[in-house]
CSV table of C-alpha atoms and ligand atoms in Angstrom, one decimal:
chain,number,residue,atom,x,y,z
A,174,UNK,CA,90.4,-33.1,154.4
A,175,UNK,CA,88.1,-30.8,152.5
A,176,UNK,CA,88.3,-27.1,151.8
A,177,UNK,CA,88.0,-24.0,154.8
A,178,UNK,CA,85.3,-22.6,154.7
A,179,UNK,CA,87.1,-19.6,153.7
A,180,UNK,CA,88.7,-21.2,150.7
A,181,UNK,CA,85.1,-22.7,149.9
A,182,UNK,CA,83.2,-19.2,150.0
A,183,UNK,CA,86.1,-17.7,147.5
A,184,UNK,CA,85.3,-20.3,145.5
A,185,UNK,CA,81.5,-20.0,145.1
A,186,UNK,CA,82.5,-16.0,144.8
A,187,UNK,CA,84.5,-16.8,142.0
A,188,UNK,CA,82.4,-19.0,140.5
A,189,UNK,CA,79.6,-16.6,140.7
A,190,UNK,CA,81.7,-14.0,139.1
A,191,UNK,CA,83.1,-15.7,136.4
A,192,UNK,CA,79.5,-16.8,135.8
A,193,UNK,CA,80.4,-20.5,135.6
A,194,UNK,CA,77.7,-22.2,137.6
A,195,UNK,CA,78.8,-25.8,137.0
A,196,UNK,CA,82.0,-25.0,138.3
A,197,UNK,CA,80.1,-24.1,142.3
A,198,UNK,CA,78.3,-27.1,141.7
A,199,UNK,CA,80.8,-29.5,141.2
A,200,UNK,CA,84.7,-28.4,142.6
A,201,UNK,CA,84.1,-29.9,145.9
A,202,UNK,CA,82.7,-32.9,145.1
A,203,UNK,CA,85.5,-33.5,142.0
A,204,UNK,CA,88.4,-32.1,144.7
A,205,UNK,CA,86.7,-35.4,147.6
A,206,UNK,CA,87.2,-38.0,144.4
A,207,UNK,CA,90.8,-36.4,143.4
A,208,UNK,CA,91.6,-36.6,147.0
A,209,UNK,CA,90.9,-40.4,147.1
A,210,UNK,CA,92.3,-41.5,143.5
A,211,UNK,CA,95.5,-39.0,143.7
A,212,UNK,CA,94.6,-36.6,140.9
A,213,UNK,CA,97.3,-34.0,140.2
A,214,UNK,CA,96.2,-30.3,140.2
A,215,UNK,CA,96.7,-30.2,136.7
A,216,UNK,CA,93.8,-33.3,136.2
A,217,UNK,CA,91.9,-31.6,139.3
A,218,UNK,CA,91.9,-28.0,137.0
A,219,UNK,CA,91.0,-29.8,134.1
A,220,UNK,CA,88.2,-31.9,135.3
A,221,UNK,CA,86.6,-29.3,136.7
A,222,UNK,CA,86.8,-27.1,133.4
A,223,UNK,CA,85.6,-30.0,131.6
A,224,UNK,CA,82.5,-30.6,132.9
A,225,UNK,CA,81.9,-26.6,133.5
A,226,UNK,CA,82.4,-26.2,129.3
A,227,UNK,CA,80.1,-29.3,128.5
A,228,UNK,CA,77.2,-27.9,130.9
A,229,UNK,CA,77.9,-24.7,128.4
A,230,UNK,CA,77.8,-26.7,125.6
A,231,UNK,CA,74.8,-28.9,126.3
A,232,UNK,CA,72.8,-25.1,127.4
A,233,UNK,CA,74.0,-23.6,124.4
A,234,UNK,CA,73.0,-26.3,122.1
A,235,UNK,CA,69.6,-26.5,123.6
A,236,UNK,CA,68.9,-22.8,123.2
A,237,UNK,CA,69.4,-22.5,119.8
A,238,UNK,CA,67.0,-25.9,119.0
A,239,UNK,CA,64.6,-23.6,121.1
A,240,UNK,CA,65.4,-20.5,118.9
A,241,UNK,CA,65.1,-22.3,115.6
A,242,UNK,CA,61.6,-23.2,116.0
A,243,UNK,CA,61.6,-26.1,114.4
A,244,UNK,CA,57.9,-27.7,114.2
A,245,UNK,CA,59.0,-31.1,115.7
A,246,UNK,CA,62.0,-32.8,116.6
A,247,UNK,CA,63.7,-35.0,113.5
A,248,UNK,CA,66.9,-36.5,113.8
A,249,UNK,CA,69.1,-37.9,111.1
A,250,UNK,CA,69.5,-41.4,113.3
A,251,UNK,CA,65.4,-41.6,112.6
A,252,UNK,CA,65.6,-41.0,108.8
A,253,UNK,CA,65.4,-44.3,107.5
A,254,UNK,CA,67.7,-44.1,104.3
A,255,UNK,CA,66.8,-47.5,102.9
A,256,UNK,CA,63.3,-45.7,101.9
A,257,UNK,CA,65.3,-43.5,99.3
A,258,UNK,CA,67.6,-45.8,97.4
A,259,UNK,CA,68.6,-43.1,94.9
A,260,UNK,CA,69.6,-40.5,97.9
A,261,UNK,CA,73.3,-39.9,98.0
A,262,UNK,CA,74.6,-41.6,101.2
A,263,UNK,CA,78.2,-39.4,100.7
A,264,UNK,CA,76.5,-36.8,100.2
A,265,UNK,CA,73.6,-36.8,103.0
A,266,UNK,CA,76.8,-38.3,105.3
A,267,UNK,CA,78.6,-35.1,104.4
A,268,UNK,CA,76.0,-32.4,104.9
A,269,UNK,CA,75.9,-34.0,108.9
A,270,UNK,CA,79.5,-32.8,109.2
A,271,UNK,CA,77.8,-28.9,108.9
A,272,UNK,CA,81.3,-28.2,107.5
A,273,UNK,CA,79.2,-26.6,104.4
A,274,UNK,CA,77.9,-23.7,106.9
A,275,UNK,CA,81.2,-22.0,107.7
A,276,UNK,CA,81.1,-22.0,104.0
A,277,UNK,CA,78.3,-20.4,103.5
A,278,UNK,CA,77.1,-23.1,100.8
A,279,UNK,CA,73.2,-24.2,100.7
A,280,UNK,CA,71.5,-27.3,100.8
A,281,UNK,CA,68.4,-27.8,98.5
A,282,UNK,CA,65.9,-31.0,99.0
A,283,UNK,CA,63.6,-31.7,96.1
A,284,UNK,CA,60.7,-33.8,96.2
A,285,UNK,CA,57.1,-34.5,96.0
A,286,UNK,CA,55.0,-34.5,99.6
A,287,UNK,CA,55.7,-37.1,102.3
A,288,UNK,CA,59.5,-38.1,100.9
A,289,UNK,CA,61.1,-36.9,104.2
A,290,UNK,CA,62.5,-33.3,102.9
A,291,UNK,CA,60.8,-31.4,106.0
A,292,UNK,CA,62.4,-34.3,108.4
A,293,UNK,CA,65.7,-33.6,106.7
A,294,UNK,CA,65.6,-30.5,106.8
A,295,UNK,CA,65.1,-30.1,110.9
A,296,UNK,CA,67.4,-33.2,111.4
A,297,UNK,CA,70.4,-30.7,109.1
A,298,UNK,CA,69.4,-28.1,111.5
A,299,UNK,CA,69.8,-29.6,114.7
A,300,UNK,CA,72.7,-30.7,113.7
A,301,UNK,CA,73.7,-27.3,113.1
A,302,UNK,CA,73.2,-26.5,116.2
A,303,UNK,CA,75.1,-29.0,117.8
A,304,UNK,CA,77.9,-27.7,115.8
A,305,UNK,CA,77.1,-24.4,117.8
A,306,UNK,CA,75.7,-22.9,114.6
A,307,UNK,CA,72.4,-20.6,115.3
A,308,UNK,CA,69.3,-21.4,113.3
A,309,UNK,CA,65.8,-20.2,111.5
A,310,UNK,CA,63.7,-22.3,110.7
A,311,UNK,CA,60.2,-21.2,108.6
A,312,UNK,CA,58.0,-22.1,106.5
A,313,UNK,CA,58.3,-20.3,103.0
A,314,UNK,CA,54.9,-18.4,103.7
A,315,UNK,CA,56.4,-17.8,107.2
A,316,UNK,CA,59.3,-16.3,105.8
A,317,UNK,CA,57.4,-14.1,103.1
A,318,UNK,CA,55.3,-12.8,106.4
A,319,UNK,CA,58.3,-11.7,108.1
A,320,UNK,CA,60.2,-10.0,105.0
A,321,UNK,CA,56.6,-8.2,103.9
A,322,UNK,CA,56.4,-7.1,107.9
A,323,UNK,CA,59.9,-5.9,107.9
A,324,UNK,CA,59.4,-4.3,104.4
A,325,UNK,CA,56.4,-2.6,105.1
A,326,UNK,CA,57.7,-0.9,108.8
A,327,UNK,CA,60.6,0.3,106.4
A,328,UNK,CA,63.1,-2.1,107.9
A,329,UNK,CA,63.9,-4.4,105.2
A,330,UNK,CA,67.5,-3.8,105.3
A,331,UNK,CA,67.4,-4.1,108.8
A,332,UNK,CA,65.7,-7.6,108.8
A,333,UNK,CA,68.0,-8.7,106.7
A,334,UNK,CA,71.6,-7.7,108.5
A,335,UNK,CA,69.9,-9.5,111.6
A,336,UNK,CA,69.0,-12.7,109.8
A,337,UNK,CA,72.8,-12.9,109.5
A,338,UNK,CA,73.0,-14.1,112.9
A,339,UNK,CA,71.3,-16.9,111.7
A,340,UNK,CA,74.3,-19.2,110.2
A,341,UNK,CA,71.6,-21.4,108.7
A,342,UNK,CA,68.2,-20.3,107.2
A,343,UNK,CA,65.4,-23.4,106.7
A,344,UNK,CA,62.8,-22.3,104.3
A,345,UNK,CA,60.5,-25.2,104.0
A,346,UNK,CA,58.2,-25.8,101.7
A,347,UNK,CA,58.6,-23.2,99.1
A,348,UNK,CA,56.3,-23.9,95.9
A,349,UNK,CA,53.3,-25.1,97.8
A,350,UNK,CA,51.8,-21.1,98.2
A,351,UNK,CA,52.8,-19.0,95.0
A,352,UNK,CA,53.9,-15.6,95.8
A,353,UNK,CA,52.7,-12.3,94.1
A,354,UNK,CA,55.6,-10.3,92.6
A,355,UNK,CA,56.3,-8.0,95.4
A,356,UNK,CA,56.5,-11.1,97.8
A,357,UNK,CA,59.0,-12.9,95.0
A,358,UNK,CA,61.2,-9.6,95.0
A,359,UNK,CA,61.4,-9.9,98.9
A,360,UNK,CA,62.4,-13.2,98.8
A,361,UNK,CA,65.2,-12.4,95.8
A,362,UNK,CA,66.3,-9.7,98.5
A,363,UNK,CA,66.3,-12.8,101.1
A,364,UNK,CA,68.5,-14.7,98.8
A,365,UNK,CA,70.9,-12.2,97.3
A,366,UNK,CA,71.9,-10.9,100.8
A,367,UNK,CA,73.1,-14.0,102.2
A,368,UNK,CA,75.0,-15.3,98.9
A,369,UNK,CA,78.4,-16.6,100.0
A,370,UNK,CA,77.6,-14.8,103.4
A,371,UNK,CA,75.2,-17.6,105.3
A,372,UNK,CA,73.7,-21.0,104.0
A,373,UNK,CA,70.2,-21.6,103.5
A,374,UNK,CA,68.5,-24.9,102.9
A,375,UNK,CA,65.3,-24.5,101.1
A,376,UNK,CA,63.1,-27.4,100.5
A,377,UNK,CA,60.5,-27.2,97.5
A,378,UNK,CA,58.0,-29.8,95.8
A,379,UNK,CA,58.9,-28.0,92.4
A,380,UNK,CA,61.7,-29.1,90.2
A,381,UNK,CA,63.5,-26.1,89.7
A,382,UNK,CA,61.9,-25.4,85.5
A,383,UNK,CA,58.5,-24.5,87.6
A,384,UNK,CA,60.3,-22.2,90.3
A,385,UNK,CA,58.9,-19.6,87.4
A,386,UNK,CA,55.4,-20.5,88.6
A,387,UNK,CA,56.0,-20.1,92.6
A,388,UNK,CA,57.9,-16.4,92.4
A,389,UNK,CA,55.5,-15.1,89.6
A,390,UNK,CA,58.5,-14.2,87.1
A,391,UNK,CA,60.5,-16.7,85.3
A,392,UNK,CA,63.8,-14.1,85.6
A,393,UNK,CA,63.5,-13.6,89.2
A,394,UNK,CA,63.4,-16.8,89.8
A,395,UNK,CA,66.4,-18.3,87.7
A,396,UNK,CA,68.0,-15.1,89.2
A,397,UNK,CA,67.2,-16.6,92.7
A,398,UNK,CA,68.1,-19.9,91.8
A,399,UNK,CA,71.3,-19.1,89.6
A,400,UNK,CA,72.9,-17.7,93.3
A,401,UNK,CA,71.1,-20.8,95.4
A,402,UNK,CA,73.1,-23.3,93.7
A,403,UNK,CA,76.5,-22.0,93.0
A,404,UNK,CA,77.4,-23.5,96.4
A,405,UNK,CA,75.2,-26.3,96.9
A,406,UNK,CA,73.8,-29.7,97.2
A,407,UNK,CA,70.8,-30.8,95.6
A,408,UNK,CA,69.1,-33.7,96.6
A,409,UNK,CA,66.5,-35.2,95.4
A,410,UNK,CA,64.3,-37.2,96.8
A,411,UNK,CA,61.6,-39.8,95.1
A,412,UNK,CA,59.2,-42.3,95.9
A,413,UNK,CA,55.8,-42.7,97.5
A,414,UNK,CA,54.8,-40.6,100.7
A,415,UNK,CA,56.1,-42.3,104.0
A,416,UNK,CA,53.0,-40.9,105.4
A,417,UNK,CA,50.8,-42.8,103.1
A,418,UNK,CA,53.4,-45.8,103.0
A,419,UNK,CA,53.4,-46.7,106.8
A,420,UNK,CA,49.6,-45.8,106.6
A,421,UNK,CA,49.1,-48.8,103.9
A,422,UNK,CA,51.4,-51.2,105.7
A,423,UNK,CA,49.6,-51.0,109.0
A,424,UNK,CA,46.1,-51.0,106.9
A,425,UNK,CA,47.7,-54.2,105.6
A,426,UNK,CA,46.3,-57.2,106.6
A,427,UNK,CA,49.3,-59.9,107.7
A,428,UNK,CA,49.2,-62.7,104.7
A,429,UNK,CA,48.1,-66.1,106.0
A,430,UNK,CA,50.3,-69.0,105.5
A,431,UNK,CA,52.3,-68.8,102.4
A,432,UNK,CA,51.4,-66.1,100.7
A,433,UNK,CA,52.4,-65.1,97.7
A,434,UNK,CA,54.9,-62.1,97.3
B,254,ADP,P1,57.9,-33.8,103.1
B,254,ADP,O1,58.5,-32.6,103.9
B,254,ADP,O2,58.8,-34.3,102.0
B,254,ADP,O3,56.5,-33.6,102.6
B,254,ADP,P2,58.1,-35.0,105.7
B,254,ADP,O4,59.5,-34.8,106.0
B,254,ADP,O5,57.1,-34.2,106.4
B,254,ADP,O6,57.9,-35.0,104.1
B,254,ADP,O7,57.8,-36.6,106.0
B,254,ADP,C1,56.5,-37.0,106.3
B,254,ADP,C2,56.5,-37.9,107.5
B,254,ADP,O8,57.2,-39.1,107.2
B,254,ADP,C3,57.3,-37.3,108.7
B,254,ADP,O9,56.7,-37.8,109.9
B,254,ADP,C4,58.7,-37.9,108.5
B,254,ADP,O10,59.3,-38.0,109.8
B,254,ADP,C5,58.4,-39.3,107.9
B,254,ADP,N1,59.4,-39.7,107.0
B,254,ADP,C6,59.5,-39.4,105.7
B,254,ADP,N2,60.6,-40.0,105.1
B,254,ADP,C7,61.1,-40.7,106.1
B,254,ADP,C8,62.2,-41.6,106.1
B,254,ADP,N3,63.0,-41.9,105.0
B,254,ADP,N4,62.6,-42.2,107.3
B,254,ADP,C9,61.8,-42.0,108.4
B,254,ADP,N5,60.8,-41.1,108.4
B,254,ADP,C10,60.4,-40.5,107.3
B,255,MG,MG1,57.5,-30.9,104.3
């Protein structure tokens, strides 16, 4: 026997006001199958919680993907690992934990174009945000938009105490644009603010001895850098561009019998 209708209208009130959707969806269809397998209350309660928190959790993880604007969707699963034989494995296995973000430590990926730092660096973030962490993703130009924006509406300070919403910070692709000296000072400002207070992962085609060239002043930049990597990783990446890689192998004609390798 199911619920009155009484009973069944408190619950969908409740539900309502506790704001826990999954809950009106599913009690009286969880409460039939308890009926017929002999739940107790206690296993009722807590199937019903269960699936109310992982609807929460699903929507929650979701929204922040959304509100990290990542450029396309890369997952760690996808990264084929084999392609970088000099990549730490413990390392790159660690970093999926996110157990460095409650730290506040930062990730840096080093590498000429095509090695998969960009791919990295979204499949770190989504992971992230799994981890119900939120996240920023940007490009370094992006990023140098915002913090000029902010600057010039006299808000800098305020840009920068919201940005620590943001557990995790992505700035990809710093080095490809260099950045005037005002821009460089922004972006020290960027840096120094979130020291062991939020991670960032940066991503940069320049080995750190040329970060002089991208931030227009050798001693801002081994300023910047001196704070990025007390708590990090640096990985570096090497090899020949995946993009041009996969491009050859399909240009590739198949060899004929017995060819030799
Ligand atoms: P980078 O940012 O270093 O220039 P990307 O991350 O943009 O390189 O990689 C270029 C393309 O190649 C992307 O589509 C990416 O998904 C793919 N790619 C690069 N490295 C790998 C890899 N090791 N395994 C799978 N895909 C890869
Ligand atoms: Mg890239």
């Amino acid at each position: 026997m199911g619920a009155t209708t009484d009973t069944a209208a408190t619950l969908d009130y409740l539900a309502r006001a506790l704001k826990t959707p999954t809950i009106a969806r599913v009690w009286d269809q969880l409460a039939s199958l308890a009926r017929e397998e002999g739940w107790s209350h206690e296993e009722y309660l807590a199937a019903v919680l269960q699936r109310q928190v992982a609807d929460r959790e699903a929507n929650g993880t979701a929204l922040r993907v959304a509100g990290a604007h990542f450029p396309a969707v890369k997952t760690l699963e996808d990264f084929n690992v084999d392609h970088q034989p000099a990549l730490r494995r413990d390392v790159l296995a660690h970093l999926a934990t996110t157990t460095w973000i409650p730290k506040a430590e930062n990730v840096i990926l080093l590498g000429p174009p095509g090695v998969g730092k960009t791919h990295l660096a979204i499949a770190l973030g989504i992971k992230a945000c799994h981890a119900g962490y939120p996240v920023a993703f940007d490009t370094a130009t992006g990023w140098a938009a915002r913090l000029q924006g902010a600057h010039q509406a006299g808000r800098l300070e305020h840009e920068l105490r919201r940005l620590k919403r943001y557990r995790l910070l992505i700035v990809d692709e710093v080095g490809y644009l260099p950045f005037d000296a005002d821009t460089a000072n922004l972006f020290f400002q960027l840096i120094a603010a979130r020291y062991e207070q939020g991670s960032i992962l940066i991503t940069s085609n320049m080995p750190f001895g040329r970060w002089g060239e991208i931030f227009a002043d050798d001693i801002v930049a081994a300023a910047m850098i001196d704070r990025l990597v007390h708590h990090a990783e640096v990985l570096q990446l090497a090899g020949d561009s995946y993009r041009t890689r996969a491009r050859r192998e399909l240009l590739q004609t198949p060899p004929t019998s017995g060819g030799n390798q």
